[in-house]
Amino acid sequence: MTEWVEEALLKLDQSRLRRRLTALRPLSPVEALIFGHRVVLFSTNDYLGLSQHPRVIERVLEFTARMGLGPRAASLLSGYTEIHEQLEQELARFKGTEAALLFPTGYMANLGILQALGTDEAHIFSDALNHASLIDGCRLAKAHVHVYRHADVDHLESLLRSSRAQRKIIVTDAYFSMDGDVAPLAEIVALKEKYGCLLLIDEAHSTLVFGRTGKGVAEHFGVSDRVEFQMGTLSKAFGSLGGYVATSRKFKAYLLNRARSFIFTTSLPLPAVVAALAALDVFRADPTLHAALCENIELFSKLLRRTSFSGRVKTDKDSRLQGPIFPLIVGDAAIALALSERLLEAGYHVPAIRPPTVPPGTARLRISLSARHHSEHLHGLITVLADQWVRAGTHCSPLLVM
Ligand SMILES: *Cc1c(COP(=O)(O)O)cnc(C)c1O
Protein backbone atom coordinates (compact mmCIF):
# COMPACT_ATOMS: atom_id res chain seq x y z
CA MET A 1 0.00 0.00 0.00
CA THR A 2 2.85 2.40 0.64
CA GLU A 3 5.26 1.30 -2.08
CA TRP A 4 4.62 4.56 -3.88
CA VAL A 5 6.47 6.35 -1.08
CA GLU A 6 9.56 4.19 -1.51
CA GLU A 7 9.38 4.70 -5.27
CA ALA A 8 9.12 8.46 -4.85
CA LEU A 9 12.10 8.48 -2.48
CA LEU A 10 14.11 6.27 -4.80
CA LYS A 11 13.43 8.61 -7.70
CA LEU A 12 14.60 11.55 -5.61
CA ASP A 13 17.74 9.63 -4.67
CA GLN A 14 18.50 8.74 -8.28
CA SER A 15 18.18 12.31 -9.49
CA ARG A 16 20.19 13.58 -6.51
CA LEU A 17 17.21 15.70 -5.48
CA ARG A 18 16.47 14.05 -2.14
CA ARG A 19 16.65 16.37 0.84
CA ARG A 20 17.77 15.37 4.29
CA LEU A 21 17.79 17.09 7.63
CA THR A 22 21.09 17.83 9.35
CA ALA A 23 20.96 18.75 13.02
CA LEU A 24 23.54 21.33 13.94
CA ARG A 25 24.52 22.98 17.17
CA PRO A 26 24.87 26.77 16.95
CA LEU A 27 28.14 28.06 18.38
CA SER A 28 28.13 31.67 17.24
CA PRO A 29 26.18 33.73 14.70
CA VAL A 30 28.33 32.22 11.93
CA GLU A 31 29.61 28.94 13.35
CA ALA A 32 28.10 25.59 14.31
CA LEU A 33 28.96 22.00 15.10
CA ILE A 34 27.88 19.60 12.35
CA PHE A 35 28.62 15.89 12.79
CA GLY A 36 30.97 16.93 15.59
CA HIS A 37 32.99 19.31 13.39
CA ARG A 38 33.19 23.06 13.75
CA VAL A 39 32.08 24.73 10.51
CA VAL A 40 31.59 28.27 9.29
CA LEU A 41 28.03 28.92 8.12
CA PHE A 42 27.45 30.63 4.80
CA SER A 43 23.89 29.43 4.95
CA THR A 44 21.87 31.55 7.36
CA ASN A 45 19.61 34.53 6.79
CA ASP A 46 20.77 36.13 10.03
CA TYR A 47 22.59 38.83 8.05
CA LEU A 48 23.40 41.00 11.05
CA GLY A 49 23.90 38.30 13.68
CA LEU A 50 20.92 39.63 15.63
CA SER A 51 19.70 36.15 16.60
CA GLN A 52 22.55 35.96 19.10
CA HIS A 53 22.99 39.59 19.99
CA PRO A 54 23.54 39.93 23.77
CA ARG A 55 21.11 42.84 24.15
CA VAL A 56 18.40 40.94 22.29
CA ILE A 57 18.89 37.84 24.42
CA GLU A 58 18.91 39.87 27.62
CA ARG A 59 15.58 41.51 26.80
CA VAL A 60 14.00 38.21 25.81
CA LEU A 61 15.11 36.56 29.06
CA GLU A 62 13.94 39.42 31.20
CA PHE A 63 10.55 39.67 29.48
CA THR A 64 9.97 35.93 29.35
CA ALA A 65 10.65 35.58 33.07
CA ARG A 66 7.84 38.07 33.73
CA MET A 67 5.30 37.24 31.01
CA GLY A 68 5.91 33.63 30.01
CA LEU A 69 6.07 32.10 26.57
CA GLY A 70 2.70 31.56 25.19
CA PRO A 71 0.23 33.72 23.37
CA ARG A 72 -2.23 30.95 24.37
CA ALA A 73 -4.80 31.77 21.65
CA ALA A 74 -5.35 33.23 18.21
CA SER A 75 -4.98 37.00 17.90
CA LEU A 76 -8.72 37.62 17.62
CA LEU A 77 -9.33 35.73 20.86
CA SER A 78 -6.82 36.51 23.62
CA GLY A 79 -3.53 35.92 21.78
CA TYR A 80 -2.93 39.57 20.88
CA THR A 81 -0.99 41.24 23.70
CA GLU A 82 0.35 44.72 24.35
CA ILE A 83 3.75 43.60 23.11
CA HIS A 84 2.25 42.39 19.80
CA GLU A 85 0.58 45.77 19.44
CA GLN A 86 3.81 47.56 20.24
CA LEU A 87 5.72 45.58 17.60
CA GLU A 88 3.06 46.31 14.97
CA GLN A 89 3.31 50.00 15.76
CA GLU A 90 7.10 49.93 15.60
CA LEU A 91 7.07 48.09 12.27
CA ALA A 92 4.56 50.56 10.84
CA ARG A 93 6.65 53.48 12.03
CA PHE A 94 9.80 51.90 10.63
CA LYS A 95 8.24 51.22 7.23
CA GLY A 96 6.42 54.57 7.19
CA THR A 97 2.89 53.14 6.94
CA GLU A 98 -0.27 53.73 8.97
CA ALA A 99 -0.39 50.19 10.31
CA ALA A 100 1.14 46.73 10.33
CA LEU A 101 -0.28 43.26 10.96
CA LEU A 102 1.70 40.34 12.39
CA PHE A 103 1.44 36.76 11.14
CA PRO A 104 3.05 33.63 12.64
CA THR A 105 5.51 33.42 9.72
CA GLY A 106 6.29 35.20 6.48
CA TYR A 107 5.01 32.19 4.59
CA MET A 108 1.65 32.51 6.29
CA ALA A 109 1.58 36.26 5.69
CA ASN A 110 1.87 35.71 1.94
CA LEU A 111 -0.74 32.95 1.94
CA GLY A 112 -3.18 35.09 3.91
CA ILE A 113 -2.68 38.36 2.04
CA LEU A 114 -3.08 36.78 -1.40
CA GLN A 115 -6.00 34.58 -0.39
CA ALA A 116 -7.80 37.61 1.13
CA LEU A 117 -7.12 40.04 -1.76
CA GLY A 118 -7.31 37.55 -4.59
CA THR A 119 -11.07 36.96 -4.66
CA ASP A 120 -12.62 35.72 -7.89
CA GLU A 121 -13.08 39.15 -9.48
CA ALA A 122 -9.35 39.85 -9.11
CA HIS A 123 -6.40 39.12 -11.39
CA ILE A 124 -2.95 38.56 -9.90
CA PHE A 125 0.25 39.35 -11.83
CA SER A 126 3.15 37.41 -10.41
CA ASP A 127 6.89 37.36 -11.24
CA ALA A 128 8.00 33.94 -12.53
CA LEU A 129 10.74 33.65 -9.90
CA ASN A 130 8.69 34.67 -6.89
CA HIS A 131 9.21 32.87 -3.60
CA ALA A 132 7.22 29.66 -3.01
CA SER A 133 5.05 31.35 -0.38
CA LEU A 134 3.83 33.89 -2.96
CA ILE A 135 3.23 31.12 -5.47
CA ASP A 136 1.25 29.16 -2.91
CA GLY A 137 -0.70 32.31 -2.00
CA CYS A 138 -1.62 32.64 -5.68
CA ARG A 139 -2.74 29.01 -5.70
CA LEU A 140 -4.92 29.57 -2.66
CA ALA A 141 -6.50 32.71 -4.17
CA LYS A 142 -9.61 32.38 -6.31
CA ALA A 143 -8.20 35.02 -8.66
CA HIS A 144 -6.88 34.29 -12.14
CA VAL A 145 -3.07 34.33 -12.00
CA HIS A 146 -0.86 35.73 -14.78
CA VAL A 147 2.82 34.88 -14.47
CA TYR A 148 5.17 37.41 -16.09
CA ARG A 149 8.75 36.67 -17.09
CA HIS A 150 11.24 37.43 -14.34
CA ALA A 151 11.67 41.19 -13.86
CA ASP A 152 10.30 41.79 -17.37
CA VAL A 153 8.23 44.97 -17.14
CA ASP A 154 7.31 44.89 -20.84
CA HIS A 155 5.78 41.46 -20.40
CA LEU A 156 4.03 42.64 -17.24
CA GLU A 157 2.59 45.64 -19.09
CA SER A 158 1.31 43.53 -21.98
CA LEU A 159 -0.52 41.29 -19.49
CA LEU A 160 -1.93 44.28 -17.60
CA ARG A 161 -3.10 45.90 -20.80
CA SER A 162 -5.10 42.89 -21.88
CA SER A 163 -6.74 42.26 -18.49
CA ARG A 164 -10.32 43.37 -17.92
CA ALA A 165 -10.30 42.54 -14.21
CA GLN A 166 -11.84 45.03 -11.75
CA ARG A 167 -9.03 44.44 -9.29
CA LYS A 168 -5.46 43.88 -10.36
CA ILE A 169 -2.73 42.91 -7.95
CA ILE A 170 0.97 42.85 -8.83
CA VAL A 171 3.11 40.60 -6.65
CA THR A 172 6.89 40.47 -6.53
CA ASP A 173 9.85 39.63 -4.34
CA ALA A 174 11.83 42.81 -3.74
CA TYR A 175 15.18 40.97 -3.50
CA PHE A 176 15.19 37.53 -5.13
CA SER A 177 16.94 35.31 -2.66
CA MET A 178 17.88 32.52 -5.07
CA ASP A 179 19.05 34.90 -7.78
CA GLY A 180 20.59 37.80 -5.89
CA ASP A 181 18.86 40.46 -7.95
CA VAL A 182 16.25 43.10 -7.12
CA ALA A 183 12.90 43.77 -8.75
CA PRO A 184 12.69 46.85 -11.02
CA LEU A 185 10.44 48.53 -8.47
CA ALA A 186 10.47 52.04 -9.94
CA GLU A 187 9.08 50.71 -13.24
CA ILE A 188 6.66 48.36 -11.52
CA VAL A 189 5.27 51.20 -9.39
CA ALA A 190 4.81 53.32 -12.51
CA LEU A 191 2.87 50.48 -14.19
CA LYS A 192 0.80 49.85 -11.09
CA GLU A 193 -0.30 53.50 -11.12
CA LYS A 194 -0.92 53.57 -14.85
CA TYR A 195 -3.17 50.49 -14.69
CA GLY A 196 -4.74 51.12 -11.27
CA CYS A 197 -3.33 48.04 -9.54
CA LEU A 198 -2.50 47.14 -5.98
CA LEU A 199 1.10 46.18 -5.32
CA LEU A 200 2.40 43.58 -2.86
CA ILE A 201 6.17 43.44 -2.42
CA ASP A 202 8.00 40.82 -0.38
CA GLU A 203 10.94 42.40 1.44
CA ALA A 204 11.83 39.22 3.38
CA HIS A 205 15.54 39.34 2.52
CA SER A 206 15.91 43.08 1.97
CA THR A 207 14.58 44.63 5.18
CA LEU A 208 17.49 45.80 7.39
CA VAL A 209 19.72 45.17 4.35
CA PHE A 210 18.87 47.71 1.62
CA GLY A 211 17.76 51.34 1.70
CA ARG A 212 19.24 54.34 3.46
CA THR A 213 17.58 53.48 6.77
CA GLY A 214 17.19 49.76 6.16
CA LYS A 215 13.54 49.77 5.07
CA GLY A 216 14.41 47.75 1.99
CA VAL A 217 14.41 47.89 -1.80
CA ALA A 218 11.36 50.18 -1.93
CA GLU A 219 13.29 52.74 0.09
CA HIS A 220 16.30 52.36 -2.21
CA PHE A 221 14.12 53.30 -5.19
CA GLY A 222 12.22 55.97 -3.22
CA VAL A 223 8.82 54.35 -3.75
CA SER A 224 7.91 53.13 -0.22
CA ASP A 225 4.86 55.40 0.04
CA ARG A 226 3.45 54.14 -3.26
CA VAL A 227 3.27 50.45 -2.30
CA GLU A 228 0.03 49.19 -0.70
CA PHE A 229 1.49 46.07 0.91
CA GLN A 230 5.08 45.90 2.16
CA MET A 231 5.38 42.37 3.44
CA GLY A 232 8.38 41.10 5.37
CA THR A 233 9.56 38.52 7.83
CA LEU A 234 11.06 38.67 11.30
CA SER A 235 12.86 35.41 10.58
CA LYS A 236 15.73 36.71 8.44
CA ALA A 237 17.78 39.79 9.32
CA PHE A 238 15.62 40.33 12.43
CA GLY A 239 16.95 37.02 13.73
CA SER A 240 13.61 36.01 15.27
CA LEU A 241 10.43 34.45 13.88
CA GLY A 242 7.25 35.84 12.38
CA GLY A 243 5.79 37.61 9.37
CA TYR A 244 4.18 41.01 8.93
CA VAL A 245 2.66 43.32 6.41
CA ALA A 246 3.00 47.10 6.63
CA THR A 247 -0.05 48.72 5.04
CA SER A 248 -2.88 51.21 5.56
CA ARG A 249 -5.34 51.03 8.47
CA LYS A 250 -8.13 50.13 6.07
CA PHE A 251 -6.26 47.21 4.51
CA LYS A 252 -5.16 45.99 7.92
CA ALA A 253 -8.81 45.93 9.04
CA TYR A 254 -9.74 44.00 5.91
CA LEU A 255 -6.91 41.48 6.26
CA LEU A 256 -7.56 40.72 9.90
CA ASN A 257 -11.16 39.92 8.94
CA ARG A 258 -10.38 37.90 5.84
CA ALA A 259 -6.87 36.39 5.90
CA ARG A 260 -7.43 32.85 7.09
CA SER A 261 -3.77 32.22 7.95
CA PHE A 262 -4.11 35.11 10.40
CA ILE A 263 -7.52 34.23 11.82
CA PHE A 264 -7.25 30.50 12.36
CA THR A 265 -3.89 30.18 14.04
CA THR A 266 -2.20 31.08 17.30
CA SER A 267 -0.38 34.40 17.41
CA LEU A 268 3.39 34.75 17.70
CA PRO A 269 5.12 33.51 20.88
CA LEU A 270 6.02 36.39 23.17
CA PRO A 271 9.81 35.79 23.12
CA ALA A 272 9.77 36.04 19.31
CA VAL A 273 7.91 39.36 19.50
CA VAL A 274 10.26 40.81 22.10
CA ALA A 275 13.29 39.57 20.15
CA ALA A 276 12.09 41.37 17.02
CA LEU A 277 11.47 44.59 18.95
CA ALA A 278 14.91 44.38 20.54
CA ALA A 279 16.52 43.58 17.18
CA LEU A 280 14.98 46.68 15.62
CA ASP A 281 16.25 48.79 18.52
CA VAL A 282 19.77 47.36 18.22
CA PHE A 283 19.72 47.89 14.45
CA ARG A 284 18.80 51.55 14.86
CA ALA A 285 21.17 52.21 17.75
CA ASP A 286 24.22 50.51 16.27
CA PRO A 287 25.00 51.40 12.65
CA THR A 288 28.28 49.45 12.82
CA LEU A 289 26.36 46.18 12.33
CA HIS A 290 25.06 47.18 8.93
CA ALA A 291 28.41 48.75 8.02
CA ALA A 292 30.14 45.45 8.81
CA LEU A 293 27.75 43.59 6.50
CA CYS A 294 28.45 46.07 3.70
CA GLU A 295 32.20 45.68 4.21
CA ASN A 296 31.90 41.91 3.97
CA ILE A 297 29.81 42.17 0.82
CA GLU A 298 32.42 44.45 -0.70
CA LEU A 299 35.36 42.27 0.28
CA PHE A 300 33.68 39.09 -0.92
CA SER A 301 32.76 40.71 -4.25
CA LYS A 302 36.39 41.75 -4.67
CA LEU A 303 37.72 38.27 -3.85
CA LEU A 304 35.21 36.70 -6.22
CA ARG A 305 36.26 38.87 -9.15
CA ARG A 306 39.71 37.28 -9.02
CA THR A 307 38.37 33.74 -9.37
CA SER A 308 37.69 31.70 -12.50
CA PHE A 309 34.04 31.18 -11.52
CA SER A 310 33.07 34.80 -10.93
CA GLY A 311 31.10 34.78 -14.21
CA ARG A 312 28.82 32.16 -12.76
CA VAL A 313 27.80 34.22 -9.77
CA LYS A 314 24.47 35.89 -10.36
CA THR A 315 24.33 39.56 -9.50
CA ASP A 316 21.94 42.40 -9.99
CA LYS A 317 22.65 43.75 -13.45
CA ASP A 318 20.63 46.95 -13.63
CA SER A 319 20.65 48.74 -10.33
CA ARG A 320 24.02 47.32 -9.21
CA LEU A 321 22.66 46.54 -5.80
CA GLN A 322 24.76 43.77 -4.33
CA GLY A 323 23.24 42.16 -1.28
CA PRO A 324 24.52 39.44 1.06
CA ILE A 325 23.43 36.56 -1.22
CA PHE A 326 25.80 35.20 -3.87
CA PRO A 327 24.25 32.40 -5.97
CA LEU A 328 26.95 30.42 -7.76
CA ILE A 329 25.28 28.64 -10.66
CA VAL A 330 26.59 25.10 -11.09
CA GLY A 331 23.88 23.67 -13.35
CA ASP A 332 23.83 20.00 -12.51
CA ALA A 333 22.21 19.03 -9.19
CA ALA A 334 24.64 16.16 -8.51
CA ILE A 335 27.67 18.41 -8.98
CA ALA A 336 26.18 21.15 -6.84
CA LEU A 337 25.58 18.61 -4.11
CA ALA A 338 29.08 17.16 -4.41
CA LEU A 339 30.63 20.63 -4.20
CA SER A 340 28.55 21.42 -1.14
CA GLU A 341 29.74 18.17 0.49
CA ARG A 342 33.42 18.92 -0.26
CA LEU A 343 33.02 22.41 1.21
CA LEU A 344 31.46 20.97 4.33
CA GLU A 345 34.40 18.59 4.74
CA ALA A 346 36.68 21.62 4.53
CA GLY A 347 34.67 23.39 7.25
CA TYR A 348 32.27 25.59 5.26
CA HIS A 349 28.52 25.10 5.20
CA VAL A 350 27.21 26.31 1.83
CA PRO A 351 23.93 24.70 0.78
CA ALA A 352 23.28 23.31 -2.69
CA ILE A 353 19.98 24.66 -3.97
CA ARG A 354 18.33 22.24 -6.36
CA PRO A 355 15.07 21.93 -8.28
CA PRO A 356 12.22 22.41 -7.56
CA THR A 357 13.43 25.37 -5.50
CA VAL A 358 15.15 26.64 -8.66
CA PRO A 359 14.42 25.76 -12.33
CA PRO A 360 15.84 22.46 -13.67
CA GLY A 361 19.44 22.74 -14.86
CA THR A 362 20.19 25.71 -12.63
CA ALA A 363 21.28 24.04 -9.40
CA ARG A 364 23.50 26.36 -7.45
CA LEU A 365 25.51 26.97 -4.34
CA ARG A 366 23.96 29.74 -2.33
CA ILE A 367 26.50 31.70 -0.34
CA SER A 368 25.04 34.10 2.19
CA LEU A 369 27.13 36.53 4.17
CA SER A 370 26.72 37.90 7.65
CA ALA A 371 28.03 41.01 9.34
CA ARG A 372 29.67 38.63 11.79
CA HIS A 373 31.92 36.81 9.30
CA HIS A 374 35.60 37.64 9.72
CA SER A 375 37.70 38.38 6.67
CA GLU A 376 39.54 35.03 7.26
CA HIS A 377 36.20 33.25 6.83
CA LEU A 378 35.70 34.93 3.45
CA HIS A 379 39.28 34.33 2.29
CA GLY A 380 39.07 30.72 3.47
CA LEU A 381 35.86 29.97 1.62
CA ILE A 382 37.16 31.49 -1.62
CA THR A 383 40.37 29.42 -1.43
CA VAL A 384 38.57 26.13 -0.83
CA LEU A 385 35.93 26.92 -3.41
CA ALA A 386 38.53 27.78 -6.06
CA ASP A 387 40.28 24.47 -5.42
CA GLN A 388 37.09 22.41 -5.50
CA TRP A 389 35.84 24.27 -8.54
CA VAL A 390 38.89 23.25 -10.56
CA ARG A 391 38.42 19.63 -9.51
CA ALA A 392 34.74 19.64 -10.44
CA GLY A 393 35.29 22.09 -13.28
CA THR A 394 35.31 19.94 -16.36
CA HIS A 395 32.05 18.35 -15.29
CA CYS A 396 30.13 21.55 -14.79
CA SER A 397 27.32 21.85 -17.29
CA PRO A 398 27.38 24.81 -19.65
CA LEU A 399 25.55 27.88 -18.51
CA LEU A 400 22.14 28.00 -20.06
CA VAL A 401 20.49 30.59 -17.92
CA MET A 402 22.12 33.68 -16.55
C1 LIG B 1 11.86 33.26 3.77
C2 LIG B 1 10.90 33.92 2.88
C3 LIG B 1 9.54 33.97 3.17
C4 LIG B 1 8.95 33.23 4.34
O1 LIG B 1 9.28 33.81 5.54
P1 LIG B 1 9.25 32.90 6.86
O2 LIG B 1 9.11 33.89 7.95
O3 LIG B 1 10.52 32.14 6.89
O4 LIG B 1 8.06 32.01 6.75
C5 LIG B 1 8.72 34.68 2.34
N1 LIG B 1 9.20 35.29 1.24
C6 LIG B 1 10.49 35.26 0.92
C7 LIG B 1 10.97 35.97 -0.30
C8 LIG B 1 11.38 34.55 1.72
O5 LIG B 1 12.66 34.50 1.37
mmCIF file of C-alpha atoms and ligand atoms in Angstrom, residues 45 104-110 130-134 173-178 202-205 231-236 241-243 366, ligand 1:
data_model
loop_
_atom_site.group_PDB
_atom_site.id
_atom_site.type_symbol
_atom_site.label_atom_id
_atom_site.label_comp_id
_atom_site.label_asym_id
_atom_site.label_seq_id
_atom_site.Cartn_x
_atom_site.Cartn_y
_atom_site.Cartn_z
ATOM 1 C CA ASN A 45 19.611 34.532 6.792
ATOM 2 C CA PRO A 104 3.048 33.632 12.638
ATOM 3 C CA THR A 105 5.513 33.423 9.721
ATOM 4 C CA GLY A 106 6.294 35.203 6.485
ATOM 5 C CA TYR A 107 5.007 32.187 4.594
ATOM 6 C CA MET A 108 1.648 32.514 6.290
ATOM 7 C CA ALA A 109 1.575 36.259 5.694
ATOM 8 C CA ASN A 110 1.872 35.711 1.943
ATOM 9 C CA ASN A 130 8.686 34.675 -6.893
ATOM 10 C CA HIS A 131 9.212 32.866 -3.599
ATOM 11 C CA ALA A 132 7.220 29.664 -3.012
ATOM 12 C CA SER A 133 5.049 31.353 -0.384
ATOM 13 C CA LEU A 134 3.833 33.895 -2.962
ATOM 14 C CA ASP A 173 9.848 39.631 -4.342
ATOM 15 C CA ALA A 174 11.831 42.812 -3.736
ATOM 16 C CA TYR A 175 15.181 40.968 -3.496
ATOM 17 C CA PHE A 176 15.188 37.533 -5.130
ATOM 18 C CA SER A 177 16.941 35.306 -2.660
ATOM 19 C CA MET A 178 17.875 32.519 -5.070
ATOM 20 C CA ASP A 202 7.998 40.819 -0.378
ATOM 21 C CA GLU A 203 10.936 42.400 1.440
ATOM 22 C CA ALA A 204 11.830 39.219 3.377
ATOM 23 C CA HIS A 205 15.536 39.341 2.523
ATOM 24 C CA MET A 231 5.381 42.374 3.437
ATOM 25 C CA GLY A 232 8.380 41.101 5.372
ATOM 26 C CA THR A 233 9.563 38.519 7.830
ATOM 27 C CA LEU A 234 11.060 38.674 11.303
ATOM 28 C CA SER A 235 12.862 35.408 10.578
ATOM 29 C CA LYS A 236 15.730 36.707 8.442
ATOM 30 C CA LEU A 241 10.430 34.449 13.882
ATOM 31 C CA GLY A 242 7.246 35.839 12.376
ATOM 32 C CA GLY A 243 5.789 37.614 9.368
ATOM 33 C CA ARG A 366 23.965 29.742 -2.328
HETATM 34 C C1 LIG B 1 11.858 33.255 3.775
HETATM 35 C C2 LIG B 1 10.901 33.923 2.880
HETATM 36 C C3 LIG B 1 9.545 33.966 3.173
HETATM 37 C C4 LIG B 1 8.952 33.231 4.339
HETATM 38 O O1 LIG B 1 9.277 33.807 5.542
HETATM 39 P P1 LIG B 1 9.253 32.901 6.865
HETATM 40 O O2 LIG B 1 9.107 33.887 7.952
HETATM 41 O O3 LIG B 1 10.516 32.137 6.893
HETATM 42 O O4 LIG B 1 8.058 32.009 6.749
HETATM 43 C C5 LIG B 1 8.719 34.676 2.335
HETATM 44 N N1 LIG B 1 9.201 35.291 1.238
HETATM 45 C C6 LIG B 1 10.490 35.256 0.917
HETATM 46 C C7 LIG B 1 10.974 35.968 -0.297
HETATM 47 C C8 LIG B 1 11.382 34.554 1.720
HETATM 48 O O5 LIG B 1 12.664 34.498 1.374
#
